XYZ file of C-alpha atoms in Angstrom:
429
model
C -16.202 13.933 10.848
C -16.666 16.613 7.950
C -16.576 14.625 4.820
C -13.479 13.798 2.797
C -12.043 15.950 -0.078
C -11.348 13.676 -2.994
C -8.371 15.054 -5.676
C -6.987 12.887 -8.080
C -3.007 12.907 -9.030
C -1.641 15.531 -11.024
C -4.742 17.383 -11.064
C -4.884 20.857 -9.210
C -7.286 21.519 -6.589
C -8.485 24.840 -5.680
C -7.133 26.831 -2.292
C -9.877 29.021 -0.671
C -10.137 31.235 1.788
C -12.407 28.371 4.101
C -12.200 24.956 3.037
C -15.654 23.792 0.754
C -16.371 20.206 -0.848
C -14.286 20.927 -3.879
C -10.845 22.867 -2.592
C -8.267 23.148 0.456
C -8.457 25.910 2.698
C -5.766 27.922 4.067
C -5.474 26.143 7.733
C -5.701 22.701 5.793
C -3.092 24.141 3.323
C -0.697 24.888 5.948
C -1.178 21.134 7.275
C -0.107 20.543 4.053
C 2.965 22.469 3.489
C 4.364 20.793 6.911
C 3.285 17.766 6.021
C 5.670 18.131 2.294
C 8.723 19.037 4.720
C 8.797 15.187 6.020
C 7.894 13.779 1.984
C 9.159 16.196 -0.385
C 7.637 16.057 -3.879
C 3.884 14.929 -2.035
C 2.540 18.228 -4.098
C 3.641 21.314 -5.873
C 2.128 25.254 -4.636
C 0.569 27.663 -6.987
C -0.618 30.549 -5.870
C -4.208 29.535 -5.947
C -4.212 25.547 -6.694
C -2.275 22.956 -5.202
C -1.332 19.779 -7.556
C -0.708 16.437 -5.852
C 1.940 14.521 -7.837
C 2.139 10.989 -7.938
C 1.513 9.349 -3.958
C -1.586 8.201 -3.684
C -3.709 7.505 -0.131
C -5.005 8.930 2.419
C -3.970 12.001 4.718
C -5.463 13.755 7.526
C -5.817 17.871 6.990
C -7.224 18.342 10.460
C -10.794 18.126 10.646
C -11.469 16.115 7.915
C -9.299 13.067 5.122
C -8.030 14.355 1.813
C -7.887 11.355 -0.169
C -5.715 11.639 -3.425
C -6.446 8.946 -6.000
C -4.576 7.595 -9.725
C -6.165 9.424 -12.714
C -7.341 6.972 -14.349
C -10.018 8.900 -16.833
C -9.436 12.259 -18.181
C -13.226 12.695 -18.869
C -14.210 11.649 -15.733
C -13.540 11.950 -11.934
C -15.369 8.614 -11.063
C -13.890 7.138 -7.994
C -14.764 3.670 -8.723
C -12.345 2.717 -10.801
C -9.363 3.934 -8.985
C -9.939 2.938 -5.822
C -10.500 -0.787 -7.249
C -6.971 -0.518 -9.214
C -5.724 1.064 -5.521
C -7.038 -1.771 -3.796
C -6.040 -4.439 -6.514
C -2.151 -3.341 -6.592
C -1.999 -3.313 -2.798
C -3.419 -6.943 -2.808
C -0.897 -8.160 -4.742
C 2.178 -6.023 -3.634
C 1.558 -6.286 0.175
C 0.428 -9.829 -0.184
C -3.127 -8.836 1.577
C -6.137 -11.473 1.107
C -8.761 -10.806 -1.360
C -12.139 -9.068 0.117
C -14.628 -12.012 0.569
C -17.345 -12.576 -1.910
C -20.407 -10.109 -1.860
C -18.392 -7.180 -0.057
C -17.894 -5.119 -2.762
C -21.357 -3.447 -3.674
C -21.190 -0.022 -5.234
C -21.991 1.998 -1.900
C -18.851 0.371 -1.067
C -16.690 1.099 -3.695
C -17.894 4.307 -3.875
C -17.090 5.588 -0.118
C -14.215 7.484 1.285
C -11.032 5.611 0.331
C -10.585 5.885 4.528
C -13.417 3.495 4.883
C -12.364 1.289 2.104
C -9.010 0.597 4.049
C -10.858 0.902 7.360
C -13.329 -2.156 6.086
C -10.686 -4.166 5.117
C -8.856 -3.879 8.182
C -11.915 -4.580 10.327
C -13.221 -7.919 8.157
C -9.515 -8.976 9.103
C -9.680 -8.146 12.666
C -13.371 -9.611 12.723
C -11.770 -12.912 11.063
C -9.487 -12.853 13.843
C -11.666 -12.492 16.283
C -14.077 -15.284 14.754
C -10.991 -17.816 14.959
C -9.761 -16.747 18.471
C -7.913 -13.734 19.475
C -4.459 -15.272 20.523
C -4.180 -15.757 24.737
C -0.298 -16.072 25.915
C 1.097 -15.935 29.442
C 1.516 -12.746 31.396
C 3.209 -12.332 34.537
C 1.558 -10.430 36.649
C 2.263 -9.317 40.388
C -0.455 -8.110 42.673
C -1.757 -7.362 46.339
C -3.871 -10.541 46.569
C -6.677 -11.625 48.864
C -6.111 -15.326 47.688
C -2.890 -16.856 47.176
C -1.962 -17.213 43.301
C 1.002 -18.475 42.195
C 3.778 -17.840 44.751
C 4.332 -15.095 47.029
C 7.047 -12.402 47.039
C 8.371 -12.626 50.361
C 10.167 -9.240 50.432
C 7.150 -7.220 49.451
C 4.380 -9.098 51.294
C 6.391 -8.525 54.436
C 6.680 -4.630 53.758
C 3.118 -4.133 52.143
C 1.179 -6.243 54.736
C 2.644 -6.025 58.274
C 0.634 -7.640 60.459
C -2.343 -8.336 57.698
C -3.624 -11.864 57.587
C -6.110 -11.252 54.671
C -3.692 -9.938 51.740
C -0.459 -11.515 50.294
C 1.473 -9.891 47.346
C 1.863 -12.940 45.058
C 3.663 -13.611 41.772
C 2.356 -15.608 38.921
C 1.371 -16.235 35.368
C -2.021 -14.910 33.992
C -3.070 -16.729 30.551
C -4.545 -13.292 28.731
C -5.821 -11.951 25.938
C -4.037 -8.567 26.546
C -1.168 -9.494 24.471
C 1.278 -7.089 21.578
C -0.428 -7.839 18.826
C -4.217 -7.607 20.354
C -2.982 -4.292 22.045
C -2.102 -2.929 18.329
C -5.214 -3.932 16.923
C -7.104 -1.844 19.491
C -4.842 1.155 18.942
C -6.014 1.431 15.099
C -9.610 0.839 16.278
C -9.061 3.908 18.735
C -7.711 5.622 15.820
C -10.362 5.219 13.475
C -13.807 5.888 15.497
C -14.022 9.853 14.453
C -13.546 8.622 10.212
C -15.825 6.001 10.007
C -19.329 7.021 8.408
C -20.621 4.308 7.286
C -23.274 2.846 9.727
C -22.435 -0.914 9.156
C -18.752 0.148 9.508
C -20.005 1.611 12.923
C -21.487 -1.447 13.727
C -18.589 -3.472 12.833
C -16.142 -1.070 14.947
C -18.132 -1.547 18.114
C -18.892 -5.328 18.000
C -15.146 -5.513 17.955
C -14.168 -2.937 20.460
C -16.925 -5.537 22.714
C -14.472 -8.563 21.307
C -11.200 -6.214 22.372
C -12.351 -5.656 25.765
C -9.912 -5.510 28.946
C -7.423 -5.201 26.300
C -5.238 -1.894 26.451
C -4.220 0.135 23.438
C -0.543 -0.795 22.562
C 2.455 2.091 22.888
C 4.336 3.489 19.970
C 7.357 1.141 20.894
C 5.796 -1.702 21.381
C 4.546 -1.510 17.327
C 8.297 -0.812 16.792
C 9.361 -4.089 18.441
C 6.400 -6.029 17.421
C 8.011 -9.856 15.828
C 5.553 -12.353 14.579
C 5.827 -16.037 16.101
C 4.170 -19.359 14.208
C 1.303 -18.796 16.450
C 0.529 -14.707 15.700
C 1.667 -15.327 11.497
C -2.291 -14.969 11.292
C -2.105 -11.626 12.082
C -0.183 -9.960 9.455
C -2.669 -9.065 7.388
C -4.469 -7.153 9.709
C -1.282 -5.910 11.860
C -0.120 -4.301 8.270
C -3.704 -2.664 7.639
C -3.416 -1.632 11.976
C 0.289 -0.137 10.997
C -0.903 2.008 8.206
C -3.684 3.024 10.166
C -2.245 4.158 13.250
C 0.883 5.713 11.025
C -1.620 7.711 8.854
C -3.936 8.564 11.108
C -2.085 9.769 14.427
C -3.387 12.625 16.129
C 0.281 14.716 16.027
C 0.219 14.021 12.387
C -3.310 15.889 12.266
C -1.277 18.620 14.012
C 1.172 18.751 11.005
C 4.650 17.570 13.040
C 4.812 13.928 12.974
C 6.385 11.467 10.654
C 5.281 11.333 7.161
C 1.908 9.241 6.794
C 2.254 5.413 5.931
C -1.335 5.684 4.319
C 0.278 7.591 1.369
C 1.800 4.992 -1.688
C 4.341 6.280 -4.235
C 2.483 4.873 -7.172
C 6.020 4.969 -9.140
C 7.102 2.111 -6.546
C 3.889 0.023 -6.359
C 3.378 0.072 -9.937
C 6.832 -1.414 -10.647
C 6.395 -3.815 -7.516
C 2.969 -5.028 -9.061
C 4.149 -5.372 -12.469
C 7.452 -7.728 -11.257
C 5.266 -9.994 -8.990
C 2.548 -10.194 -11.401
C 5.340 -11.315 -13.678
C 6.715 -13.581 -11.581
C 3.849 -15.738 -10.497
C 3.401 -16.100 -14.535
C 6.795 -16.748 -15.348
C 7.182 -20.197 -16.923
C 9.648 -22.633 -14.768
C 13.060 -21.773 -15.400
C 12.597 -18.122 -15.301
C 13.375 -15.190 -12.879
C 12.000 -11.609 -12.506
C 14.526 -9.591 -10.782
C 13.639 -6.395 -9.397
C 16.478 -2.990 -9.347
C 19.566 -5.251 -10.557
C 22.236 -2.487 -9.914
C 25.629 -4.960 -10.863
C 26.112 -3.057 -13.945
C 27.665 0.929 -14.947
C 27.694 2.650 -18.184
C 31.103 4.062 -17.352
C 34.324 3.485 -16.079
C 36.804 6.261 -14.606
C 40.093 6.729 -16.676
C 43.442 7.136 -14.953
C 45.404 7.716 -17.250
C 45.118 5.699 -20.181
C 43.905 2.879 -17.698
C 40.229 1.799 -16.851
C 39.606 2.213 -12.890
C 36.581 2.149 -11.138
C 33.006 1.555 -12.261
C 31.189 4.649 -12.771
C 27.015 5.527 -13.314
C 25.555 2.955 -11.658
C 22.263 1.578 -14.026
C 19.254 -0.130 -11.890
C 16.775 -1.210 -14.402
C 13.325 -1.740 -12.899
C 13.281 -4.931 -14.077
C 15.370 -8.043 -15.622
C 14.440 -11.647 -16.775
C 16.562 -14.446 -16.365
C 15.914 -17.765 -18.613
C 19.294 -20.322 -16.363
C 21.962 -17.929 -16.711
C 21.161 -15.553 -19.611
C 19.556 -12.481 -19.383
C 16.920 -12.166 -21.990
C 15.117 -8.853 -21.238
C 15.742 -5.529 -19.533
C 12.477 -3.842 -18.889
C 11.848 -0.146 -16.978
C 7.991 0.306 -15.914
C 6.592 3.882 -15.687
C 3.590 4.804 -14.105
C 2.369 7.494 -16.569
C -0.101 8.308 -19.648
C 1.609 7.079 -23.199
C 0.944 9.889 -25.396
C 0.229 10.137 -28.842
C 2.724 12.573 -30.838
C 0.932 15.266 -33.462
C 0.915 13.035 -36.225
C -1.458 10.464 -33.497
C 0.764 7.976 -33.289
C 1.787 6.440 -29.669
C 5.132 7.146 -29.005
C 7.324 6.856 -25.400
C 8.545 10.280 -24.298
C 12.537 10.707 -25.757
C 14.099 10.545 -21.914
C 12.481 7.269 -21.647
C 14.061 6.019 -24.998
C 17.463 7.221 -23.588
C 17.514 4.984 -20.853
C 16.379 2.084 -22.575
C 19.348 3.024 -24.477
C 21.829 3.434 -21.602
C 20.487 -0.578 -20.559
C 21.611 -1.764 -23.802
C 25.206 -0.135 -23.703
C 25.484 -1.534 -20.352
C 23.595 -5.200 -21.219
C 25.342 -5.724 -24.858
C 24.156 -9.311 -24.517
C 20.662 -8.540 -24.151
C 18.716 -8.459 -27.541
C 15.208 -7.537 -25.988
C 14.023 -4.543 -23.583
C 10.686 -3.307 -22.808
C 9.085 0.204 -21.679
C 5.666 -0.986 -19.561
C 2.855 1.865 -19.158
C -0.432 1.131 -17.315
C -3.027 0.702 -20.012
C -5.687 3.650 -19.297
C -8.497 5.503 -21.369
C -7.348 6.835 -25.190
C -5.590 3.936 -25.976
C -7.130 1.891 -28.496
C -7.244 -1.874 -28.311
C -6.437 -2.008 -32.087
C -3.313 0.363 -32.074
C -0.800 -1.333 -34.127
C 2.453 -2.614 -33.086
C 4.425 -1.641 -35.408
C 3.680 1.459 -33.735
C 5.250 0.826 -30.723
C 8.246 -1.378 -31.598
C 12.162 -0.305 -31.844
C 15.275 -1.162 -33.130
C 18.163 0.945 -31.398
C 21.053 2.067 -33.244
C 23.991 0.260 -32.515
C 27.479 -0.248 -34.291
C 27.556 -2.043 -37.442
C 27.681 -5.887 -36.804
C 26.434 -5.766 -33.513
C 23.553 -7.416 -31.976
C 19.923 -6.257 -32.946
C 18.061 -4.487 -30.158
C 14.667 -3.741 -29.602
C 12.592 -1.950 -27.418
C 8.740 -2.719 -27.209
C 6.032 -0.712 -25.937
C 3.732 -2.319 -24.032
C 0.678 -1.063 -21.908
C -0.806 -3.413 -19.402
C -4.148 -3.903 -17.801
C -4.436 -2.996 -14.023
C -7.977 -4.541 -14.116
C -7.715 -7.794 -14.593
C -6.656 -11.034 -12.354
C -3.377 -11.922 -15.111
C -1.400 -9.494 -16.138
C -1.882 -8.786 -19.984
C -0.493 -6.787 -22.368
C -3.409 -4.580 -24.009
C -1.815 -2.219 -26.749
C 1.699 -2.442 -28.175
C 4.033 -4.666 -28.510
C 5.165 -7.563 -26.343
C 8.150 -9.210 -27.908
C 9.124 -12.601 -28.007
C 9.722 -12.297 -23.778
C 7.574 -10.217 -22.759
C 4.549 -12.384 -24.432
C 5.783 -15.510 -22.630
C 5.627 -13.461 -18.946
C 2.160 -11.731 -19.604
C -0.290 -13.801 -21.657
């Protein structure tokens, strides 16, 4: 396997006439272009770059992985940091254990993002094994020398005329060459060209020796594939085997397949990790609710008469405390700039749809703007800063809007720089 060509989001990479360490070349570029047809808005085309917006993952180019990572230093392309905030949100947003103590040295970290998901997918599958790949009942129907089971009449008596020493029998095999053993060993077959690493290597055949006499599952038995009580033990790694086998298929190397599942919208999992993080924190009596669409900013006029709802809002986010709604919050997975006079300000569309939420939520007296809390923001920025009163009509409710910028890096979700609000301070300590 050539190795992988790292590019970080929103950052152009170079297109060349033959592919090198640092830039695309014009076969892999082509990949790319059909690969865009089945996720539009993966990456924008210059005549000499190629910038990769905001998905983040893995994707094959043909002979080798691109991986695309977040930005999360402008001075710097380390990859350490962003694969651990990759890693961390997918945790926590896909409900995938924690790595074990000890596995994450710095040779680690710093590999191919392909063998960072390949290593967690084969400690899982190795933790399976270690416990006891599940055995179930198979029934199987053969040409037998012994009897087994009982014997199908009908096809004994056509298959062996006048044979004493065969019977064609009918009867139940306990096996391990069940669904979800069968999917495990299709990602395995999918990942032995990627894997570099030589105690990734090891790792891959110890467990193709654990998988043996098993048979690679077909693409609709993934598709039909139901967990029981007994296989629940298996998610983990069955979600790590999907992604695999999604992202890594050969016709997706050959640019017409379905759009990779190794690629995240960082958008989505942002806002995903910020509500359970949220959540889990929330004190009792309080709910985070995620895309609450029950509300419009409009209503159609017939006439002189009020009709149907019209502009559907979805705010990213909305806190409950019992039955009153006590913040409206929209999370966006982007740098908060500083304006030219240095101060931090949220960009004006943002501000506008805060505002549309508090038309729509008029009982609502709090709403929040959450950022991810890169480099360039300074721990002692002030709040005053990055707190807001809307404008409203005279009388009416005070509104704010806070600011806030939380840290990716850390186990409980904190609010960094700006300003957290009377809410927002109780959900993230």
């Amino acid at each position: 396997m050539n190795p992988a060509l790292r590019a970080f989001e929103h950052t152009p990479v170079p297109i060349t006439a033959l592919p090198t360490a640092n830039s695309l070349g014009l076969d892999e570029v082509q990949r790319l272009e059909a690969v865009c047809l089945l996720r539009p808005g993966l990456c924008e085309f210059g005549r000499s770059t190629v910038r990769f917006a905001q998905y983040c993952g893995v994707l094959c180019i043909g002979e080798r992985i691109l991986e695309i990572l977040p930005k999360t230093d402008r001075t710097t392309a380390d990859a350490a940091p962003a694969h651990d905030m990759l890693l961390r949100m997918l945790r926590v947003v896909h409900d995938l254990p924690s790595p074990p103590l000890g596995s994450g040295s710095h040779d680690v970290i710093r590999s191919p993002l392909i063998e960072l998901f390949a290593g967690r997918f084969l400690a899982e599958t190795m933790r399976l094994v270690k416990a006891g790949l599940l055995k179930s009942y198979v029934s199987r129907s053969e040409n037998s020398a012994t009897v087994r089971g009982r014997i199908d009449w009908p096809r004994h008596l056509r298959a062996n005329a006048g044979r004493q020493d065969r019977a064609w029998c009918e009867f139940d095999e306990l096996t391990h060459d069940v669904a979800v053993n069968r999917v495990l060993v299709l990602a395995l077959l999918h990942l032995r060209d990627w894997l570099v690493a030589p105690t990734l290597i090891r790792l891959w055949h110890e467990l193709m020796a654990a998988f043996d006499g098993i048979a690679p599952a077909r693409r609709d038995e993934i598709e039909r594939l139901c967990l029981d009580r007994q296989s629940r033990r298996y998610a983990a790694a069955l979600k790590w085997a999907r992604w695999i086998i999604e992202g890594l298929s050969p016709s997706l190397r050959a640019g017409a397949a379905t759009a990779p599942a190794l690629l995240f919208d960082m958008n989505q999992l942002f806002e995903r990790y910020v509500a359970i993080k949220l959540a889990r924190q929330a004190p009792p009596g309080w709910v985070v609710e995620c895309q609450y669409d029950d509300r419009h900013l409009a209503r159609v006029l017939v006439g002189e008469q009020s009709s149907q709802p019209a502009y559907r809002l979805k705010p990213d986010l909305l806190v409950r405390r019992a039955d009153r709604i006590v913040m409206i919050a929209d999370t966006k997975w982007k740098r908060l700039e500083r304006d030219r006079y240095g101060k931090i300000r949220p960009s004006t569309d943002d501000m506008y749809q805060l505002n549309a939420y508090a038309t729509a939520f008029q009982e609502c007296g709090e709403l929040a703007l959450i950022y991810p809390c890169f480099d360039g923001l300074a721990a002692d920025t002030l709040e005053t800063t990055m707190r807001y009163e809307l404008a409203g009509p005279s009388g009416s409710q005070s509104r704010r809007v806070h600011v806030a910028a939380v840290d990716l890096m850390d186990d409980v979700l904190r609010v960094r720089v700006g300003s957290s609000g009377d809410v927002l301070r109780r959900l993230a300590a």
